[in-house]
mmCIF file with all atom_site columns, C-alpha atoms in Angstrom:
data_model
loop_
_atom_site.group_PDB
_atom_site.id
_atom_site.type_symbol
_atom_site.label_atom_id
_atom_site.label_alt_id
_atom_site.label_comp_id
_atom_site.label_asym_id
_atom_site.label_entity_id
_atom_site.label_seq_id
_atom_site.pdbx_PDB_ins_code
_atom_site.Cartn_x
_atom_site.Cartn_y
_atom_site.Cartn_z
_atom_site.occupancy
_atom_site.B_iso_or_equiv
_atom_site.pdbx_formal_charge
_atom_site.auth_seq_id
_atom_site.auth_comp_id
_atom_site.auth_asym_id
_atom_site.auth_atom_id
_atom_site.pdbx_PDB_model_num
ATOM 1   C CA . UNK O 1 1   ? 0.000  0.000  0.000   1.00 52.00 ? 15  UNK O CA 1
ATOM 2   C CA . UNK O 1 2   ? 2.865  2.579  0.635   1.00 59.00 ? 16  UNK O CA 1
ATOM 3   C CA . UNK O 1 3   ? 4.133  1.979  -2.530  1.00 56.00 ? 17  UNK O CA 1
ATOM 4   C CA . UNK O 1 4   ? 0.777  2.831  -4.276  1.00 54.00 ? 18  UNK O CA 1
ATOM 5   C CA . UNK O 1 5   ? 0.596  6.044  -2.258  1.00 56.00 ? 19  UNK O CA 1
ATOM 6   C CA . UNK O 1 6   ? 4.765  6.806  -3.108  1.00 52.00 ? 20  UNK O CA 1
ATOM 7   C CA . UNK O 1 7   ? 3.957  6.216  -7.021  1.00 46.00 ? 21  UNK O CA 1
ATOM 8   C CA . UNK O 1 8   ? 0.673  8.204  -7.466  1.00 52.00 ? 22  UNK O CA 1
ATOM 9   C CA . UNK O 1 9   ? 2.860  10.980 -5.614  1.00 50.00 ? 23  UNK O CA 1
ATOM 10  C CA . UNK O 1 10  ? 5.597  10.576 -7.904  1.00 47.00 ? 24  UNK O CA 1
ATOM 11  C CA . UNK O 1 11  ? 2.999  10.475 -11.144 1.00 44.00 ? 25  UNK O CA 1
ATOM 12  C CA . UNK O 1 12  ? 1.440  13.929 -9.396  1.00 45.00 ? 26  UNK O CA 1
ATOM 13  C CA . UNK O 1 13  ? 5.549  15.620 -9.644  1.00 45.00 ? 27  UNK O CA 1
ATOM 14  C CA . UNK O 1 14  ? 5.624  13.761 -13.268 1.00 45.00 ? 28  UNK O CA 1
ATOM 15  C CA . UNK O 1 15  ? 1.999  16.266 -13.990 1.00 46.00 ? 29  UNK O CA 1
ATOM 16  C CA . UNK O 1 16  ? 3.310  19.023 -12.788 1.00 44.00 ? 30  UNK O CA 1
ATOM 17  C CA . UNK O 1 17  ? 6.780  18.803 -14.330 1.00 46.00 ? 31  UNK O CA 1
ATOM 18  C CA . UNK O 1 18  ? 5.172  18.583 -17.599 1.00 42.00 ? 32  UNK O CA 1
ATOM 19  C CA . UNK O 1 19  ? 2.448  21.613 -16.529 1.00 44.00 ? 33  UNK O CA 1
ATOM 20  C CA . UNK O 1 20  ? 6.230  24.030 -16.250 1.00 54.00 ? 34  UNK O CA 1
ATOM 21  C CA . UNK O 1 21  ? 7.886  22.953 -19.075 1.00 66.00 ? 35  UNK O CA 1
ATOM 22  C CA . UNK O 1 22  ? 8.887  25.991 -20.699 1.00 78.00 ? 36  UNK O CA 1
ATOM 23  C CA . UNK O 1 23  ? 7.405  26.915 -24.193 1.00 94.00 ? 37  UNK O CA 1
ATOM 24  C CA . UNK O 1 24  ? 9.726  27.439 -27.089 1.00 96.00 ? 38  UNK O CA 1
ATOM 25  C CA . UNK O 1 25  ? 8.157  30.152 -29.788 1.00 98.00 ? 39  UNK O CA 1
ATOM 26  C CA . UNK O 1 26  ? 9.456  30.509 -33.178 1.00 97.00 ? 40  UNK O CA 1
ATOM 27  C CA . UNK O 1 27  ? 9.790  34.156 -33.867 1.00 98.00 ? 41  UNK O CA 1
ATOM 28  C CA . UNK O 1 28  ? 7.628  35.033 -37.021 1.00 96.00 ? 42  UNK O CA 1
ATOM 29  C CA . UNK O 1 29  ? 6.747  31.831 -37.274 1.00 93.00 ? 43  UNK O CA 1
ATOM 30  C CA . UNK O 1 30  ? 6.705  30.840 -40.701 1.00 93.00 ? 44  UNK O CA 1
ATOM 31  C CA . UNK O 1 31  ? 8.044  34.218 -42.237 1.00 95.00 ? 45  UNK O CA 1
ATOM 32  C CA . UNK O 1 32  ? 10.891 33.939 -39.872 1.00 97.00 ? 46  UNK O CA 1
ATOM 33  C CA . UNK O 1 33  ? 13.859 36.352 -38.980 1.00 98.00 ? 47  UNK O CA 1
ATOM 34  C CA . UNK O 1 34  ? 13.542 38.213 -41.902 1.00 97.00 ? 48  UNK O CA 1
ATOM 35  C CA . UNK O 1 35  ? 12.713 42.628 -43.147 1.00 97.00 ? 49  UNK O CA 1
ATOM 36  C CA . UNK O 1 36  ? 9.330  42.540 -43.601 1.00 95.00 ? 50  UNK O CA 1
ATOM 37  C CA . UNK O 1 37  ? 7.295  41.382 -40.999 1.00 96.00 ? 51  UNK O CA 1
ATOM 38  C CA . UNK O 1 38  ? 5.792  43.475 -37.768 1.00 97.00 ? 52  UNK O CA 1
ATOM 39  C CA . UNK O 1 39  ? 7.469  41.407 -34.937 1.00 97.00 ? 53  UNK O CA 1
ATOM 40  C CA . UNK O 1 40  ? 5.588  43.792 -32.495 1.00 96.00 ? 54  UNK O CA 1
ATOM 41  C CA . UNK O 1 41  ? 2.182  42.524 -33.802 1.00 96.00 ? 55  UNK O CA 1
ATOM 42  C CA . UNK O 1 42  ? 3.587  39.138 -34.149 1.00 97.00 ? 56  UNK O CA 1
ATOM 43  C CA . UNK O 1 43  ? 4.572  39.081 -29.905 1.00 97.00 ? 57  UNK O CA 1
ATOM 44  C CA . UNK O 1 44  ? 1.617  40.860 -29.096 1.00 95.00 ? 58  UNK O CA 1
ATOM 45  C CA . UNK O 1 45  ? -0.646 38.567 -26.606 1.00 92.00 ? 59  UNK O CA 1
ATOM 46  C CA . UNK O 1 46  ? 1.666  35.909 -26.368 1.00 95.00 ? 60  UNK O CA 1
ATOM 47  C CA . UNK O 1 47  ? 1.742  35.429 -22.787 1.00 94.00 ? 61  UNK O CA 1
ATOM 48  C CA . UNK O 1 48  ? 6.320  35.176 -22.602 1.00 97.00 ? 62  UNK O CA 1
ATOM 49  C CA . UNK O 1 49  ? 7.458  34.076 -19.069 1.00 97.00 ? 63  UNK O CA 1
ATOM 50  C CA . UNK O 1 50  ? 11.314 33.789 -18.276 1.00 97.00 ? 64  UNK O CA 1
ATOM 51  C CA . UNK O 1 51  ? 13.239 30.785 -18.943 1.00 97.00 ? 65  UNK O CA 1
ATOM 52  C CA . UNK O 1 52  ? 11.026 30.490 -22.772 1.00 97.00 ? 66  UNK O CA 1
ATOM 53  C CA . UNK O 1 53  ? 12.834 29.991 -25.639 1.00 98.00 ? 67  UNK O CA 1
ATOM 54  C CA . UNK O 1 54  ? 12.884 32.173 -28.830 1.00 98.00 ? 68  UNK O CA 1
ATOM 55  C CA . UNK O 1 55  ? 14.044 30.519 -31.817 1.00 98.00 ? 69  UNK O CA 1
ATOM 56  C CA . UNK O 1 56  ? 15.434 32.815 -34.489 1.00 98.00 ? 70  UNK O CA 1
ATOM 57  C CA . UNK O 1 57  ? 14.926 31.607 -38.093 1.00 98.00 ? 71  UNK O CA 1
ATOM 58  C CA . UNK O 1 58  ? 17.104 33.567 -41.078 1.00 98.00 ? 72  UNK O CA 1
ATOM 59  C CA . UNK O 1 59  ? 19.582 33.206 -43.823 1.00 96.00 ? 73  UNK O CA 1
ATOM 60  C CA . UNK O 1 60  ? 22.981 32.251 -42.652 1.00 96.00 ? 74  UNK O CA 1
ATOM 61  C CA . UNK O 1 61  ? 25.041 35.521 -42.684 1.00 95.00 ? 75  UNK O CA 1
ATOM 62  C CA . UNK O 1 62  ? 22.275 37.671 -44.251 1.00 97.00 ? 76  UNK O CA 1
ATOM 63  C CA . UNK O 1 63  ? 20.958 38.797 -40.697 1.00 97.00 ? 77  UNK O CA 1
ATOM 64  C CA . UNK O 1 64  ? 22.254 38.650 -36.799 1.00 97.00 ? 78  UNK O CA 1
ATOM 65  C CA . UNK O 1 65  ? 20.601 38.266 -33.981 1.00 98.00 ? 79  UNK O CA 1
ATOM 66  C CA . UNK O 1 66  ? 21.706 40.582 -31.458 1.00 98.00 ? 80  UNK O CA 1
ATOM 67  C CA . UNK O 1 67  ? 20.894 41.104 -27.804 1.00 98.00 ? 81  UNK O CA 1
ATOM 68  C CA . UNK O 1 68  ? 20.938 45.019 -26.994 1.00 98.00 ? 82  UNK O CA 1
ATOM 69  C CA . UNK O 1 69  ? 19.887 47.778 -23.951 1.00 97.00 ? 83  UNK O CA 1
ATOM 70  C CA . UNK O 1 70  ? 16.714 49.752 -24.486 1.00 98.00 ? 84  UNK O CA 1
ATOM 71  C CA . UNK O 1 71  ? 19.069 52.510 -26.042 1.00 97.00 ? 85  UNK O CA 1
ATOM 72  C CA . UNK O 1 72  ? 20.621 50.777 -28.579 1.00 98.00 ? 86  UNK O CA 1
ATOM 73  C CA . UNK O 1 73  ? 17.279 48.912 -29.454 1.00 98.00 ? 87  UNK O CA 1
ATOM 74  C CA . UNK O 1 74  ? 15.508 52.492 -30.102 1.00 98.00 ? 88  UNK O CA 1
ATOM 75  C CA . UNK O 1 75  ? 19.171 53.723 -31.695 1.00 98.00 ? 89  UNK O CA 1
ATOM 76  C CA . UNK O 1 76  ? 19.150 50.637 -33.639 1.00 97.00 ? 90  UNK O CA 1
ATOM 77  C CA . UNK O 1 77  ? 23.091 50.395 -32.855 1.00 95.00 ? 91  UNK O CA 1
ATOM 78  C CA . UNK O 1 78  ? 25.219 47.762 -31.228 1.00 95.00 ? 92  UNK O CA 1
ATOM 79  C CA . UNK O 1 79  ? 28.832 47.515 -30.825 1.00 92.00 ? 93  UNK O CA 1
ATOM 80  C CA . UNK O 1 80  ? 28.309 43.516 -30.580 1.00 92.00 ? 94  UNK O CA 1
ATOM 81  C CA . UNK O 1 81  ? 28.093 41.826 -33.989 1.00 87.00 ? 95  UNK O CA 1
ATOM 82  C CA . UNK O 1 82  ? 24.999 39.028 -32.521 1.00 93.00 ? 96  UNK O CA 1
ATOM 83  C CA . UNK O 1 83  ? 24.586 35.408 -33.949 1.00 96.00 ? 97  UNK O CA 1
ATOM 84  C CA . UNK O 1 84  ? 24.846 34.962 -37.578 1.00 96.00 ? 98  UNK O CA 1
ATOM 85  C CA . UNK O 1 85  ? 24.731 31.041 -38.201 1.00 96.00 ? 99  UNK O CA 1
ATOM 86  C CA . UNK O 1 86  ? 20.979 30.734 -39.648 1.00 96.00 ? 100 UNK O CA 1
ATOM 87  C CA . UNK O 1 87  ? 19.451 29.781 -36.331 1.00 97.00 ? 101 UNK O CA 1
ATOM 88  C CA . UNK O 1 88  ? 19.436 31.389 -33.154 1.00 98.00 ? 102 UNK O CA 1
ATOM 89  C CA . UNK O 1 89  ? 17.989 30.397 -29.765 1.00 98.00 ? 103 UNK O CA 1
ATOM 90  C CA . UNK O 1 90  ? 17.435 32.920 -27.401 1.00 98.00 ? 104 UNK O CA 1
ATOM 91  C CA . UNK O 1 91  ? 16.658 32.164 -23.590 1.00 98.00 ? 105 UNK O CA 1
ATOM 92  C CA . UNK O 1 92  ? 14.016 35.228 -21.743 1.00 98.00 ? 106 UNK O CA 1
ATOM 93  C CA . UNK O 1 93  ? 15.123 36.664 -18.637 1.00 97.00 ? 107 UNK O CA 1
ATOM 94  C CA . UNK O 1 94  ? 12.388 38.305 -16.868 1.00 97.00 ? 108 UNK O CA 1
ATOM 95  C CA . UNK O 1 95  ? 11.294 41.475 -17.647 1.00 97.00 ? 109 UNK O CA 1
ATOM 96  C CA . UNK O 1 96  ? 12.489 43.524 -20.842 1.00 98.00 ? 110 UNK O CA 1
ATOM 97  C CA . UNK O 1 97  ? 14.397 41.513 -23.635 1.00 98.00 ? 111 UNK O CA 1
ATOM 98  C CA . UNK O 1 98  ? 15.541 43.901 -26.740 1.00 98.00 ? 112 UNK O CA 1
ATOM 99  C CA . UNK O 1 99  ? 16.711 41.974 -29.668 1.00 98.00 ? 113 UNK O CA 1
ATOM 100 C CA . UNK O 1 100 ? 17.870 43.764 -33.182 1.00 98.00 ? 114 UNK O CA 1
ATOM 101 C CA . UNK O 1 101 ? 19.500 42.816 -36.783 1.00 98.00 ? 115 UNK O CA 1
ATOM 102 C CA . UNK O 1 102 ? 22.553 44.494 -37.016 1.00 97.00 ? 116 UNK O CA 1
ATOM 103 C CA . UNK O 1 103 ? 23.202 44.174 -40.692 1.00 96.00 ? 117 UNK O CA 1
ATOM 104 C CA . UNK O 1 104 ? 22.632 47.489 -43.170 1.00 95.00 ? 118 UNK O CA 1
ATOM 105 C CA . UNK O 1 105 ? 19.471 49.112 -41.907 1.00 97.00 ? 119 UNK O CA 1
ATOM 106 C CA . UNK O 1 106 ? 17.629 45.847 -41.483 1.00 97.00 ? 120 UNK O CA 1
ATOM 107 C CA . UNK O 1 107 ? 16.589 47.525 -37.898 1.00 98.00 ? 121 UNK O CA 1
ATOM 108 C CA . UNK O 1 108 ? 15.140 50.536 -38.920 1.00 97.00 ? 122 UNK O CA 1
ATOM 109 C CA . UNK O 1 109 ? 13.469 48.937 -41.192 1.00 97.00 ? 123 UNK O CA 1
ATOM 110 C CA . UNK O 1 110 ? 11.826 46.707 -38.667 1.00 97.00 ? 124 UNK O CA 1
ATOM 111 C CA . UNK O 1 111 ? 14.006 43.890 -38.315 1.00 98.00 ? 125 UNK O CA 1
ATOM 112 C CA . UNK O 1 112 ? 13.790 44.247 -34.142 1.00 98.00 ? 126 UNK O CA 1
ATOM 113 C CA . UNK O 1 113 ? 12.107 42.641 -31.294 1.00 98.00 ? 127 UNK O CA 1
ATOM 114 C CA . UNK O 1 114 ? 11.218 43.547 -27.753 1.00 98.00 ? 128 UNK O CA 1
ATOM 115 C CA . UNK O 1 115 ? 9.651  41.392 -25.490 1.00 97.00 ? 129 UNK O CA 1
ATOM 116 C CA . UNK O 1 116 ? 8.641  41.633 -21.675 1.00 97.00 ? 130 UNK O CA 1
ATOM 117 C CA . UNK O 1 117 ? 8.663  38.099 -19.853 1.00 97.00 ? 131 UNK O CA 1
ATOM 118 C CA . UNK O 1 118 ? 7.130  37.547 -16.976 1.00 96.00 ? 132 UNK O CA 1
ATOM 119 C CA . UNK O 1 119 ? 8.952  36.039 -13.790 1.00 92.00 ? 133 UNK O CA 1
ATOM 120 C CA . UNK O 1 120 ? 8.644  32.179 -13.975 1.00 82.00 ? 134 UNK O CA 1
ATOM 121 C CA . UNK O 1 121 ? 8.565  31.928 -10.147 1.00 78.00 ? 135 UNK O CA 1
ATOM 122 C CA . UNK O 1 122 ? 5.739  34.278 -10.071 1.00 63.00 ? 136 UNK O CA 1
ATOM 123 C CA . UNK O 1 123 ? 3.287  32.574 -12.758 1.00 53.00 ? 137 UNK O CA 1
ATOM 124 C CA . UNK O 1 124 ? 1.682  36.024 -13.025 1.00 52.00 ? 138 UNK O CA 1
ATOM 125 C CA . UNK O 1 125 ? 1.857  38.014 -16.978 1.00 49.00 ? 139 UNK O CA 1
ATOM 126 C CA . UNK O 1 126 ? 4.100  40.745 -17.531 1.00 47.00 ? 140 UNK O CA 1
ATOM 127 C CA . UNK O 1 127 ? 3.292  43.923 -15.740 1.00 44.00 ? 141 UNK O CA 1
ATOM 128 C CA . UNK O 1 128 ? 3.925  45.488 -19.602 1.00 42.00 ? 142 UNK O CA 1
ATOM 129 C CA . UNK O 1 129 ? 4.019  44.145 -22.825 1.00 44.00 ? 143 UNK O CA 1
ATOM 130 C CA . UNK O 1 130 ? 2.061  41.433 -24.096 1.00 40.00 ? 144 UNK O CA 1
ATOM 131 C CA . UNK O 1 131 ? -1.736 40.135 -22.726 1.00 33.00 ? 145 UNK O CA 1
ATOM 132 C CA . UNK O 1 132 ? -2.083 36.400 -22.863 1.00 33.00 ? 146 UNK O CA 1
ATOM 133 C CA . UNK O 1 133 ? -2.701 33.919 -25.961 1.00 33.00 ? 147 UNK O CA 1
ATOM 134 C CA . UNK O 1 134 ? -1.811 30.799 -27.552 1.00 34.00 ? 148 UNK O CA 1
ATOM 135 C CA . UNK O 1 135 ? 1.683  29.971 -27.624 1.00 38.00 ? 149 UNK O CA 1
ATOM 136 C CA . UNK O 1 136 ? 3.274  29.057 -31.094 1.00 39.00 ? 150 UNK O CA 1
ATOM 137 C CA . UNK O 1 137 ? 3.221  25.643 -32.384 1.00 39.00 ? 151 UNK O CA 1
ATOM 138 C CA . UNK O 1 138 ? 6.699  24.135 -33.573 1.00 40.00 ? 152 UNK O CA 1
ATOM 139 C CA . UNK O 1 139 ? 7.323  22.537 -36.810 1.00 42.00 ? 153 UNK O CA 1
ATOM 140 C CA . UNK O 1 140 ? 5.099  19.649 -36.624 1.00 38.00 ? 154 UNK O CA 1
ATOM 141 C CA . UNK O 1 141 ? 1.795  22.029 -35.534 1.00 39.00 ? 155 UNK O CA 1
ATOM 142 C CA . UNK O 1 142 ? 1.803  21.156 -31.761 1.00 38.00 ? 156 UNK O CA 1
ATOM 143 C CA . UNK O 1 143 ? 2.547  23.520 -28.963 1.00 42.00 ? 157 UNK O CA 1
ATOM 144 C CA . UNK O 1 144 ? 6.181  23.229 -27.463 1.00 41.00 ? 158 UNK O CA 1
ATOM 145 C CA . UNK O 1 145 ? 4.948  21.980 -24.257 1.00 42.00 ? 159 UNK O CA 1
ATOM 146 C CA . UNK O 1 146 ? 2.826  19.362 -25.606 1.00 38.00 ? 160 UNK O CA 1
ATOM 147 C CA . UNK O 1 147 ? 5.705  17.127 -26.747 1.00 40.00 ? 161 UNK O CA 1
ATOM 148 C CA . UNK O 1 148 ? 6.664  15.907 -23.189 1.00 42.00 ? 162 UNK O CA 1
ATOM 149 C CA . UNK O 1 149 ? 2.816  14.553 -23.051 1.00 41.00 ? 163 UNK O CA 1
ATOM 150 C CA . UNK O 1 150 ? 3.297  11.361 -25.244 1.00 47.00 ? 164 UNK O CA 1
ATOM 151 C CA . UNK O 1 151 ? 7.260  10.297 -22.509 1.00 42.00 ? 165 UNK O CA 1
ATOM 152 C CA . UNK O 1 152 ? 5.552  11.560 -19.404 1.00 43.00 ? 166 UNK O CA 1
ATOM 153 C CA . UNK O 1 153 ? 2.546  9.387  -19.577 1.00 49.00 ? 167 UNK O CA 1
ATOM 154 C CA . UNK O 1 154 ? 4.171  6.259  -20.922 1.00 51.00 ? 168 UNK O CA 1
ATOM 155 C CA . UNK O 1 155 ? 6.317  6.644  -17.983 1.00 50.00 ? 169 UNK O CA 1
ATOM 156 C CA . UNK O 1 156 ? 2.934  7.222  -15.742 1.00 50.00 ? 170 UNK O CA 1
ATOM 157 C CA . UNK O 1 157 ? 1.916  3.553  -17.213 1.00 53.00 ? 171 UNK O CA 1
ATOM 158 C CA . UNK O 1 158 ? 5.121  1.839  -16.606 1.00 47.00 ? 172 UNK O CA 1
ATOM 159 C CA . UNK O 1 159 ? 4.624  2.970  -12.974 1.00 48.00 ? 173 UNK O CA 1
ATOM 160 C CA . UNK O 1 160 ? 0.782  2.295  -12.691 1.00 47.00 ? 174 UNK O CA 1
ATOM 161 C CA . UNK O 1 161 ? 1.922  -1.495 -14.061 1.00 54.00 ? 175 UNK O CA 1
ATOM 162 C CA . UNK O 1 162 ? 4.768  -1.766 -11.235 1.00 52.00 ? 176 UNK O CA 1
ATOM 163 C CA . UNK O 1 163 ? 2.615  -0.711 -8.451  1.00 54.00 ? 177 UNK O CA 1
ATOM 164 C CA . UNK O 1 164 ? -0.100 -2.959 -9.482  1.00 57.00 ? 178 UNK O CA 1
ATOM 165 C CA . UNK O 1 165 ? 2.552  -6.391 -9.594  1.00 55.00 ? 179 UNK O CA 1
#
């Protein structure tokens, strides 16, 4: 009997483990890293929380990824040259995140991103920024998060079996 009560314990921490997995969003989803799309319109009501992923999609050396202060994102300047390699991953610290392209004028012509993530300890959306939504979906169409569903609760049934021998 303590061993049922230690496993449906354990398959309560496997839920919740699976509840905090961190979402992974694919900035301009299809469209990409690219000049041309509104990247404030694209993060707007997408509910970021630190510790989420961005994923930067672009052509290898035709656009960076840079990191940057509040004044260099609304100077468009950065002394740092950013990631160039085609794909970029990005991890959100809480609160204000600037990101720009530091090739030609790629930023002033829209190629920049700003994003306020909330505090993952906190659970609670960013004080500014971006109202809640559905997350975006990765390659295959499913949210980020969903793809530890399918491990977590084949591991759940490998436990329910033990407990029941």
């Amino acid at each position: 009997m303590g061993s049922s009560s230690a496993l449906i314990a354990l398959l309560v921490v496997l839920g919740c483990a699976a509840a905090a997995t961190a979402t992974t969003y694919t900035v301009g989803e299809g469209q990409g890293w690219t000049v041309g799309p509104n990247y404030s319109t694209w993060a707007s009501g997408k509910p970021f929380v630190a510790g989420e992923k961005l994923v930067f999609n672009y052509a290898s050396q035709a656009h960076t990824v840079t990191e940057v202060t509040k004044s260099d994102y609304d100077a468009c300047s950065s002394t740092a040259n950013g990631e160039s390699g085609g794909s970029t991953t990005m991890t959100l610290k809480a609160g204000d995140n600037y990101y720009i392209c530091t090739v030609g004028t790629h930023c002033s012509a829209g190629m920049k991103l700003a994003i306020t993530a909330a505090d993952s300890s906190s659970g609670s959306p960013p004080a500014t920024g971006t109202p809640p939504t559905t997350p975006s979906t990765t390659p295959s169409g499913a949210p980020a998060r969903l793809h530890a569903v399918p491990v977590l609760a084949a591991a759940a049934g490998v436990l329910v079996k033990l407990a029941l021998f």
